[in-house]
Amino acid sequence: MSRLHAHPLVAGVRSLGHRGWFSVFLRRVVVPIDVVVAHATGGRLVAFGSRTFPSLLLTTVGRRSGEPRTVPLLYARDGDAYVVIGSNFGQAHQPAWSGNLLAHPEATVTVAGRTVPVVARLATGVERDRLFALLLSMWPAYQTYQLRSGGRDMRIFRLAPAGDPTAP
Protein backbone atom coordinates (compact mmCIF):
# COMPACT_ATOMS: atom_id res chain seq x y z
CA MET A 1 0.00 0.00 0.00
CA SER A 2 1.39 3.41 -0.91
CA ARG A 3 2.12 6.04 1.73
CA LEU A 4 -0.69 8.15 0.25
CA HIS A 5 -3.22 5.31 0.65
CA ALA A 6 -2.03 4.76 4.25
CA HIS A 7 -2.61 8.40 5.25
CA PRO A 8 -5.03 8.53 8.23
CA LEU A 9 -7.47 10.86 6.44
CA VAL A 10 -7.59 8.58 3.38
CA ALA A 11 -8.02 5.52 5.59
CA GLY A 12 -10.82 7.29 7.45
CA VAL A 13 -12.69 8.22 4.27
CA ARG A 14 -12.26 4.68 2.92
CA SER A 15 -13.66 3.29 6.18
CA LEU A 16 -16.62 5.69 6.12
CA GLY A 17 -17.37 4.58 2.56
CA HIS A 18 -18.81 1.34 3.98
CA ARG A 19 -21.32 3.18 6.19
CA GLY A 20 -24.87 3.60 4.91
CA TRP A 21 -25.25 7.12 6.32
CA PHE A 22 -22.05 8.22 4.58
CA SER A 23 -23.31 6.92 1.24
CA VAL A 24 -26.52 8.90 1.72
CA PHE A 25 -24.48 12.00 2.63
CA LEU A 26 -22.34 11.59 -0.50
CA ARG A 27 -25.35 11.02 -2.75
CA ARG A 28 -27.57 13.78 -1.38
CA VAL A 29 -25.09 16.47 -0.32
CA VAL A 30 -21.63 16.02 -1.81
CA VAL A 31 -22.58 14.96 -5.36
CA PRO A 32 -25.02 17.87 -6.01
CA ILE A 33 -22.48 20.39 -4.67
CA ASP A 34 -19.73 18.67 -6.66
CA VAL A 35 -21.73 19.04 -9.89
CA VAL A 36 -22.17 22.80 -9.33
CA VAL A 37 -18.52 23.38 -8.39
CA ALA A 38 -17.23 21.19 -11.24
CA HIS A 39 -19.35 23.07 -13.79
CA ALA A 40 -18.25 26.44 -12.41
CA THR A 41 -14.56 25.46 -12.61
CA GLY A 42 -14.71 23.61 -15.92
CA GLY A 43 -13.99 20.33 -14.17
CA ARG A 44 -10.76 21.58 -12.61
CA LEU A 45 -12.10 21.34 -9.04
CA VAL A 46 -14.03 18.30 -7.83
CA ALA A 47 -14.61 16.90 -4.34
CA PHE A 48 -12.54 13.76 -4.79
CA GLY A 49 -10.15 14.96 -7.46
CA SER A 50 -6.91 13.47 -6.18
CA ARG A 51 -4.60 10.61 -7.00
CA THR A 52 -6.17 8.63 -4.17
CA PHE A 53 -9.77 9.32 -5.18
CA PRO A 54 -9.57 10.30 -8.86
CA SER A 55 -12.78 11.90 -10.08
CA LEU A 56 -14.08 12.77 -13.51
CA LEU A 57 -17.16 14.39 -14.97
CA LEU A 58 -19.02 12.04 -17.28
CA THR A 59 -21.37 13.69 -19.76
CA THR A 60 -23.82 11.35 -21.46
CA VAL A 61 -26.81 11.88 -23.73
CA GLY A 62 -30.08 11.28 -21.89
CA ARG A 63 -31.72 8.19 -23.36
CA ARG A 64 -35.19 9.71 -23.07
CA SER A 65 -34.54 13.46 -23.20
CA GLY A 66 -31.65 13.55 -25.66
CA GLU A 67 -30.17 16.26 -23.42
CA PRO A 68 -26.63 16.23 -22.01
CA ARG A 69 -26.41 14.82 -18.48
CA THR A 70 -23.30 15.26 -16.35
CA VAL A 71 -22.35 13.33 -13.23
CA PRO A 72 -19.15 13.24 -11.15
CA LEU A 73 -17.72 9.74 -10.71
CA LEU A 74 -14.68 8.10 -9.20
CA TYR A 75 -12.64 6.31 -11.85
CA ALA A 76 -9.67 4.03 -12.32
CA ARG A 77 -7.29 4.07 -15.27
CA ASP A 78 -6.89 1.08 -17.56
CA GLY A 79 -4.23 2.12 -20.04
CA ASP A 80 -5.62 5.17 -21.86
CA ALA A 81 -9.20 4.30 -20.83
CA TYR A 82 -11.25 5.35 -17.82
CA VAL A 83 -13.14 2.73 -15.81
CA VAL A 84 -16.34 3.66 -13.98
CA ILE A 85 -18.91 1.64 -12.06
CA GLY A 86 -22.65 2.10 -11.69
CA SER A 87 -22.64 1.50 -7.96
CA ASN A 88 -25.31 4.11 -7.23
CA PHE A 89 -24.00 3.97 -3.64
CA GLY A 90 -25.53 0.49 -3.26
CA GLN A 91 -29.09 1.43 -4.17
CA ALA A 92 -31.27 -1.30 -5.68
CA HIS A 93 -31.61 0.45 -9.06
CA GLN A 94 -29.07 1.24 -11.75
CA PRO A 95 -27.92 4.85 -12.00
CA ALA A 96 -29.47 6.78 -14.90
CA TRP A 97 -26.11 7.55 -16.48
CA SER A 98 -25.41 3.83 -16.99
CA GLY A 99 -28.65 3.41 -18.97
CA ASN A 100 -27.69 6.48 -20.97
CA LEU A 101 -24.36 4.87 -21.89
CA LEU A 102 -26.09 1.66 -22.97
CA ALA A 103 -28.38 3.66 -25.26
CA HIS A 104 -25.71 6.14 -26.46
CA PRO A 105 -22.15 4.90 -25.85
CA GLU A 106 -20.58 8.12 -27.13
CA ALA A 107 -19.85 10.45 -24.22
CA THR A 108 -17.23 12.81 -22.85
CA VAL A 109 -15.12 12.77 -19.72
CA THR A 110 -13.61 15.85 -18.15
CA VAL A 111 -10.59 15.37 -15.93
CA ALA A 112 -8.70 18.32 -14.44
CA GLY A 113 -10.38 20.69 -16.91
CA ARG A 114 -9.54 18.59 -19.99
CA THR A 115 -12.47 17.11 -21.94
CA VAL A 116 -12.01 13.92 -23.94
CA PRO A 117 -14.59 12.25 -26.22
CA VAL A 118 -14.95 8.59 -25.28
CA VAL A 119 -16.84 5.49 -26.35
CA ALA A 120 -18.25 3.29 -23.59
CA ARG A 121 -18.20 -0.48 -23.54
CA LEU A 122 -19.96 -2.52 -20.88
CA ALA A 123 -17.43 -4.88 -19.32
CA THR A 124 -18.41 -8.54 -18.97
CA GLY A 125 -16.84 -11.81 -17.86
CA VAL A 126 -13.15 -11.91 -17.08
CA GLU A 127 -12.65 -8.29 -18.12
CA ARG A 128 -15.38 -7.18 -15.70
CA ASP A 129 -13.74 -9.16 -12.87
CA ARG A 130 -10.36 -7.56 -13.62
CA LEU A 131 -11.81 -4.05 -13.77
CA PHE A 132 -13.84 -4.58 -10.58
CA ALA A 133 -10.63 -5.56 -8.75
CA LEU A 134 -9.00 -2.40 -10.11
CA LEU A 135 -11.90 -0.27 -8.84
CA LEU A 136 -11.87 -2.01 -5.44
CA SER A 137 -8.19 -1.14 -4.98
CA MET A 138 -9.22 2.52 -5.16
CA TRP A 139 -12.58 2.43 -3.30
CA PRO A 140 -13.08 -0.80 -1.28
CA ALA A 141 -16.64 0.28 -0.38
CA TYR A 142 -17.77 -0.88 -3.84
CA GLN A 143 -17.82 -4.38 -2.31
CA THR A 144 -20.23 -3.14 0.38
CA TYR A 145 -22.31 -1.35 -2.24
CA GLN A 146 -22.57 -4.62 -4.16
CA LEU A 147 -23.96 -6.37 -1.08
CA ARG A 148 -26.24 -3.45 -0.17
CA SER A 149 -27.72 -3.34 -3.69
CA GLY A 150 -29.53 -6.63 -3.13
CA GLY A 151 -27.36 -8.49 -5.60
CA ARG A 152 -27.87 -6.08 -8.51
CA ASP A 153 -25.12 -6.46 -11.09
CA MET A 154 -23.34 -3.12 -10.89
CA ARG A 155 -22.48 -2.12 -14.44
CA ILE A 156 -18.81 -1.45 -15.15
CA PHE A 157 -17.87 0.55 -18.21
CA ARG A 158 -14.53 0.99 -19.92
CA LEU A 159 -14.50 4.46 -21.50
CA ALA A 160 -11.90 4.45 -24.28
CA PRO A 161 -10.92 7.65 -26.05
CA ALA A 162 -12.84 7.99 -29.32
CA GLY A 163 -10.68 6.71 -32.16
CA ASP A 164 -8.87 4.26 -29.87
CA PRO A 165 -8.69 0.83 -31.53
CA THR A 166 -9.88 -0.77 -28.24
CA ALA A 167 -13.08 1.31 -28.32
CA PRO A 168 -16.17 -0.52 -29.59
Rosetta silent file (secondary structure, phi, psi, omega in degrees, C-alpha in Angstrom):
SEQUENCE: MSRLHAHPLVAGVRSLGHRGWFSVFLRRVVVPIDVVVAHATGGRLVAFGSRTFPSLLLTTVGRRSGEPRTVPLLYARDGDAYVVIGSNFGQAHQPAWSGNLLAHPEATVTVAGRTVPVVARLATGVERDRLFALLLSMWPAYQTYQLRSGGRDMRIFRLAPAGDPTAP
SCORE:     score description
SCORE:     0.000 S_00000001
   1 L     0.000  135.101 -179.305    0.000    0.000    0.000 S_00000001
   2 L   -70.691  160.213  176.896    1.390    3.414   -0.914 S_00000001
   3 H   -58.889  -37.602  179.911    2.115    6.040    1.727 S_00000001
   4 H   -62.962  -43.770  179.287   -0.690    8.153    0.248 S_00000001
   5 H   -67.688  -26.224 -178.479   -3.221    5.314    0.650 S_00000001
   6 H   -85.868   -6.560  179.924   -2.034    4.755    4.249 S_00000001
   7 L   -55.956  136.674 -177.087   -2.608    8.400    5.250 S_00000001
   8 H   -56.025  -38.144  179.168   -5.032    8.526    8.232 S_00000001
   9 H   -65.168  -44.160  178.937   -7.472   10.858    6.438 S_00000001
  10 H   -63.261  -45.237  178.870   -7.592    8.583    3.383 S_00000001
  11 H   -61.164  -39.277  178.819   -8.019    5.521    5.585 S_00000001
  12 H   -64.260  -44.968  179.301  -10.822    7.286    7.454 S_00000001
  13 H   -64.862  -41.634  177.914  -12.688    8.224    4.273 S_00000001
  14 H   -61.687  -39.308  178.616  -12.265    4.679    2.922 S_00000001
  15 H   -66.825  -43.489  178.898  -13.658    3.288    6.176 S_00000001
  16 H   -62.551  -29.136 -179.172  -16.619    5.692    6.122 S_00000001
  17 L   -55.240  -24.843 -179.769  -17.372    4.577    2.562 S_00000001
  18 L   -82.828  -11.462 -176.476  -18.807    1.344    3.976 S_00000001
  19 L   -85.492  133.417 -179.881  -21.317    3.177    6.191 S_00000001
  20 H   -58.999  -43.142 -178.603  -24.865    3.604    4.911 S_00000001
  21 H   -63.937  -34.047 -179.776  -25.251    7.116    6.316 S_00000001
  22 H   -69.995  -37.854  176.423  -22.045    8.221    4.579 S_00000001
  23 H   -62.198  -41.788  177.622  -23.307    6.917    1.237 S_00000001
  24 H   -63.806  -43.190  178.264  -26.520    8.900    1.715 S_00000001
  25 H   -59.995  -46.227  178.485  -24.476   11.996    2.627 S_00000001
  26 H   -60.073  -48.152 -175.353  -22.337   11.588   -0.496 S_00000001
  27 H   -66.636  -42.391 -172.912  -25.353   11.017   -2.748 S_00000001
  28 H   -92.776  -24.755 -176.217  -27.570   13.777   -1.377 S_00000001
  29 H  -113.729  -57.217 -173.086  -25.091   16.466   -0.319 S_00000001
  30 H   -66.990  -47.829 -176.604  -21.629   16.016   -1.807 S_00000001
  31 H   -61.235  -48.213  178.649  -22.585   14.965   -5.356 S_00000001
  32 H   -60.700  -39.384  177.164  -25.017   17.875   -6.006 S_00000001
  33 H   -66.589  -41.588 -179.772  -22.477   20.385   -4.667 S_00000001
  34 H   -59.229  -40.922  179.313  -19.733   18.672   -6.658 S_00000001
  35 H   -61.402  -46.295 -178.972  -21.727   19.043   -9.893 S_00000001
  36 H   -63.259  -48.492 -178.978  -22.170   22.796   -9.334 S_00000001
  37 H   -64.454  -42.700 -179.776  -18.524   23.376   -8.386 S_00000001
  38 H   -62.921  -41.932  177.332  -17.233   21.193  -11.236 S_00000001
  39 H   -63.732  -43.136 -177.729  -19.351   23.066  -13.791 S_00000001
  40 H   -65.535  -28.874 -177.859  -18.247   26.437  -12.414 S_00000001
  41 L  -104.541    9.935 -178.955  -14.558   25.460  -12.610 S_00000001
  42 L    63.948   29.386  178.315  -14.715   23.606  -15.923 S_00000001
  43 L    82.333    4.792 -179.310  -13.991   20.334  -14.170 S_00000001
  44 L   -79.421  -23.974  179.888  -10.761   21.577  -12.608 S_00000001
  45 L  -125.283  119.700  176.989  -12.098   21.341   -9.044 S_00000001
  46 L  -136.899  157.167 -173.825  -14.034   18.298   -7.827 S_00000001
  47 L   -58.077  -44.211 -176.425  -14.613   16.903   -4.343 S_00000001
  48 L  -113.742   39.068 -176.750  -12.540   13.761   -4.788 S_00000001
  49 L   -86.991   68.968  179.297  -10.147   14.957   -7.464 S_00000001
  50 L  -133.846  176.042  176.206   -6.913   13.473   -6.177 S_00000001
  51 L   -66.810  -31.417 -179.399   -4.596   10.609   -6.997 S_00000001
  52 L   -73.888  -44.023 -179.053   -6.168    8.629   -4.167 S_00000001
  53 L  -124.534   71.039 -177.294   -9.770    9.323   -5.184 S_00000001
  54 L   -65.121  135.043 -176.445   -9.571   10.304   -8.862 S_00000001
  55 E  -127.426  145.437  176.322  -12.778   11.900  -10.083 S_00000001
  56 E  -133.344  164.803  170.823  -14.079   12.774  -13.515 S_00000001
  57 E  -104.322  121.896  177.134  -17.158   14.386  -14.965 S_00000001
  58 E  -102.512  123.942  176.173  -19.017   12.041  -17.277 S_00000001
  59 E  -113.116  118.265  179.600  -21.367   13.687  -19.763 S_00000001
  60 E  -112.861  172.656  172.321  -23.815   11.352  -21.456 S_00000001
  61 E  -100.128  125.607  179.473  -26.812   11.884  -23.732 S_00000001
  62 L   -59.042  127.951 -176.156  -30.080   11.279  -21.889 S_00000001
  63 L   -66.532  -26.982  178.036  -31.718    8.186  -23.355 S_00000001
  64 L   -99.501  -43.413 -173.853  -35.192    9.711  -23.069 S_00000001
  65 L   -83.796  -29.486 -173.346  -34.543   13.460  -23.201 S_00000001
  66 L    76.225    3.810 -178.749  -31.651   13.550  -25.663 S_00000001
  67 L   -91.629  152.260  176.208  -30.172   16.262  -23.422 S_00000001
  68 E   -66.514  139.110  178.656  -26.630   16.225  -22.014 S_00000001
  69 E  -129.810  127.269 -176.567  -26.410   14.819  -18.485 S_00000001
  70 E  -118.777  136.749 -179.636  -23.300   15.261  -16.352 S_00000001
  71 E  -141.011  138.300  173.443  -22.354   13.334  -13.227 S_00000001
  72 E   -81.498  138.136 -179.685  -19.147   13.245  -11.146 S_00000001
  73 E  -141.121  147.448  166.454  -17.720    9.739  -10.706 S_00000001
  74 E   -71.576  151.693  178.648  -14.684    8.100   -9.201 S_00000001
  75 L  -145.981  161.572  171.710  -12.639    6.312  -11.851 S_00000001
  76 E  -121.513  153.983  176.855   -9.674    4.032  -12.320 S_00000001
  77 E   -93.516  142.763  173.545   -7.290    4.072  -15.268 S_00000001
  78 E  -135.609   89.174 -171.605   -6.887    1.083  -17.561 S_00000001
  79 L    66.130 -128.236  178.571   -4.234    2.121  -20.038 S_00000001
  80 L   -85.314   -5.660 -175.398   -5.624    5.167  -21.861 S_00000001
  81 E   -93.135  160.696  175.453   -9.196    4.303  -20.828 S_00000001
  82 E  -107.289  140.110  179.940  -11.247    5.350  -17.822 S_00000001
  83 E  -117.207  126.751  179.569  -13.141    2.729  -15.814 S_00000001
  84 E  -130.118  156.955 -177.211  -16.345    3.656  -13.983 S_00000001
  85 E  -129.375  138.774  178.031  -18.912    1.640  -12.061 S_00000001
  86 L   -85.641   62.081 -177.122  -22.655    2.097  -11.692 S_00000001
  87 L   -73.256  -33.539 -177.926  -22.639    1.496   -7.960 S_00000001
  88 H    51.696   33.746  178.465  -25.311    4.110   -7.227 S_00000001
  89 H    56.496   26.552  176.685  -23.998    3.971   -3.636 S_00000001
  90 H    86.231   10.479  176.808  -25.528    0.493   -3.256 S_00000001
  91 L   -68.922  160.670 -175.337  -29.088    1.428   -4.167 S_00000001
  92 L   -72.298  -19.351 -177.018  -31.272   -1.301   -5.679 S_00000001
  93 L  -108.727  154.834  178.654  -31.615    0.449   -9.062 S_00000001
  94 L   -68.289  147.159  174.852  -29.075    1.236  -11.751 S_00000001
  95 L   -70.042  147.816 -177.497  -27.915    4.845  -12.005 S_00000001
  96 H   -58.063  -38.590 -176.993  -29.471    6.780  -14.898 S_00000001
  97 H   -61.010  -30.349 -178.950  -26.109    7.550  -16.475 S_00000001
  98 H   -71.121  -36.733  174.163  -25.414    3.829  -16.990 S_00000001
  99 H   -66.271  -35.844  176.741  -28.649    3.410  -18.971 S_00000001
 100 H   -61.954  -42.202  179.548  -27.691    6.480  -20.968 S_00000001
 101 H   -66.898  -35.056  177.042  -24.358    4.870  -21.894 S_00000001
 102 H   -64.503  -38.825 -179.168  -26.088    1.656  -22.973 S_00000001
 103 H   -78.273  -36.524 -177.059  -28.378    3.662  -25.260 S_00000001
 104 L  -138.372   90.086 -174.505  -25.715    6.139  -26.465 S_00000001
 105 L   -69.448  -12.446  177.115  -22.154    4.900  -25.850 S_00000001
 106 E   -80.270  130.239 -176.775  -20.581    8.118  -27.133 S_00000001
 107 E  -151.412 -175.610  171.256  -19.846   10.450  -24.221 S_00000001
 108 E  -132.825  151.314  170.625  -17.227   12.811  -22.853 S_00000001
 109 E  -121.492  142.475  175.877  -15.125   12.773  -19.723 S_00000001
 110 E  -120.438  121.829  179.531  -13.614   15.848  -18.146 S_00000001
 111 E  -128.867  123.585  178.476  -10.586   15.374  -15.927 S_00000001
 112 L    52.271   39.019  176.903   -8.704   18.323  -14.445 S_00000001
 113 L    84.498   -3.102 -179.969  -10.384   20.691  -16.911 S_00000001
 114 E  -104.028  124.984 -178.878   -9.536   18.593  -19.994 S_00000001
 115 E  -102.582  132.326 -177.070  -12.470   17.111  -21.937 S_00000001
 116 E  -127.389  127.291  172.228  -12.007   13.917  -23.945 S_00000001
 117 E   -70.623  136.603 -178.333  -14.587   12.251  -26.223 S_00000001
 118 E  -133.588  163.390  173.071  -14.954    8.592  -25.278 S_00000001
 119 E  -122.929  127.442 -176.146  -16.836    5.493  -26.350 S_00000001
 120 E   -90.786  141.920  172.413  -18.248    3.291  -23.587 S_00000001
 121 E  -132.234  128.135  176.990  -18.198   -0.478  -23.538 S_00000001
 122 E   -70.631  124.879 -179.656  -19.961   -2.517  -20.875 S_00000001
 123 L   -81.217  140.355  178.507  -17.432   -4.877  -19.324 S_00000001
 124 L  -136.922  164.830  172.110  -18.407   -8.538  -18.967 S_00000001
 125 H    57.997 -135.829 -176.858  -16.840  -11.807  -17.863 S_00000001
 126 H   -62.331  -39.255  179.284  -13.145  -11.912  -17.081 S_00000001
 127 H   -62.452  -42.293  179.363  -12.645   -8.290  -18.123 S_00000001
 128 H   -61.424  -43.498  178.906  -15.375   -7.181  -15.698 S_00000001
 129 H   -60.140  -43.737  179.768  -13.741   -9.155  -12.873 S_00000001
 130 H   -63.523  -44.916 -178.393  -10.359   -7.561  -13.622 S_00000001
 131 H   -70.370  -33.958  177.059  -11.812   -4.053  -13.768 S_00000001
 132 H   -63.764  -42.387  177.259  -13.842   -4.583  -10.582 S_00000001
 133 H   -61.351  -39.388  177.853  -10.633   -5.555   -8.751 S_00000001
 134 H   -62.613  -44.760  178.350   -9.000   -2.402  -10.111 S_00000001
 135 H   -65.460  -39.734  179.092  -11.901   -0.269   -8.839 S_00000001
 136 H   -62.964  -33.159  179.691  -11.865   -2.010   -5.437 S_00000001
 137 H   -64.667  -25.948  178.973   -8.192   -1.141   -4.983 S_00000001
 138 H   -90.092  -43.897 -175.626   -9.216    2.523   -5.160 S_00000001
 139 L  -136.600   87.063 -176.931  -12.576    2.430   -3.303 S_00000001
 140 L   -57.740  -21.722 -178.966  -13.084   -0.797   -1.278 S_00000001
 141 H   -63.719  -15.159  176.383  -16.641    0.281   -0.375 S_00000001
 142 H   -57.541  -31.902  177.710  -17.768   -0.880   -3.837 S_00000001
 143 H   -64.726  -42.000  176.972  -17.825   -4.379   -2.311 S_00000001
 144 H   -66.164  -40.888  178.549  -20.227   -3.136    0.381 S_00000001
 145 H   -60.363  -39.392  179.049  -22.311   -1.346   -2.237 S_00000001
 146 H   -59.923  -45.076  179.193  -22.575   -4.625   -4.162 S_00000001
 147 H   -66.622  -43.542 -177.235  -23.964   -6.371   -1.078 S_00000001
 148 H   -66.005  -26.246 -175.717  -26.240   -3.454   -0.165 S_00000001
 149 L   -73.299   -3.534 -178.940  -27.723   -3.342   -3.688 S_00000001
 150 L    80.214   21.441  178.861  -29.534   -6.632   -3.128 S_00000001
 151 L    91.205    5.536  177.484  -27.357   -8.490   -5.602 S_00000001
 152 L   -59.749  138.024  177.455  -27.869   -6.079   -8.508 S_00000001
 153 L   -76.867  105.782 -179.976  -25.124   -6.460  -11.094 S_00000001
 154 L   -71.378  121.431 -177.591  -23.336   -3.123  -10.895 S_00000001
 155 L   -69.873  135.224  175.756  -22.475   -2.125  -14.443 S_00000001
 156 E  -118.014  129.875 -179.491  -18.812   -1.454  -15.153 S_00000001
 157 E  -118.145  140.410  170.486  -17.868    0.553  -18.211 S_00000001
 158 E  -103.509  118.266 -177.252  -14.534    0.989  -19.922 S_00000001
 159 E  -103.234   99.766 -177.778  -14.495    4.459  -21.500 S_00000001
 160 E   -93.224  141.641  176.943  -11.900    4.447  -24.280 S_00000001
 161 E   -55.155  137.461  178.972  -10.923    7.655  -26.055 S_00000001
 162 L   -56.347  136.808 -177.772  -12.839    7.987  -29.324 S_00000001
 163 L    92.427  -12.256  177.163  -10.679    6.711  -32.162 S_00000001
 164 L   -69.759  133.461 -179.498   -8.866    4.265  -29.867 S_00000001
 165 L   -63.110  -18.419  178.450   -8.689    0.831  -31.528 S_00000001
 166 L   -86.802   -6.410  177.745   -9.879   -0.775  -28.239 S_00000001
 167 L   -74.379  150.987 -179.326  -13.077    1.315  -28.321 S_00000001
 168 L   -63.242    0.000    0.000  -16.173   -0.521  -29.594 S_00000001
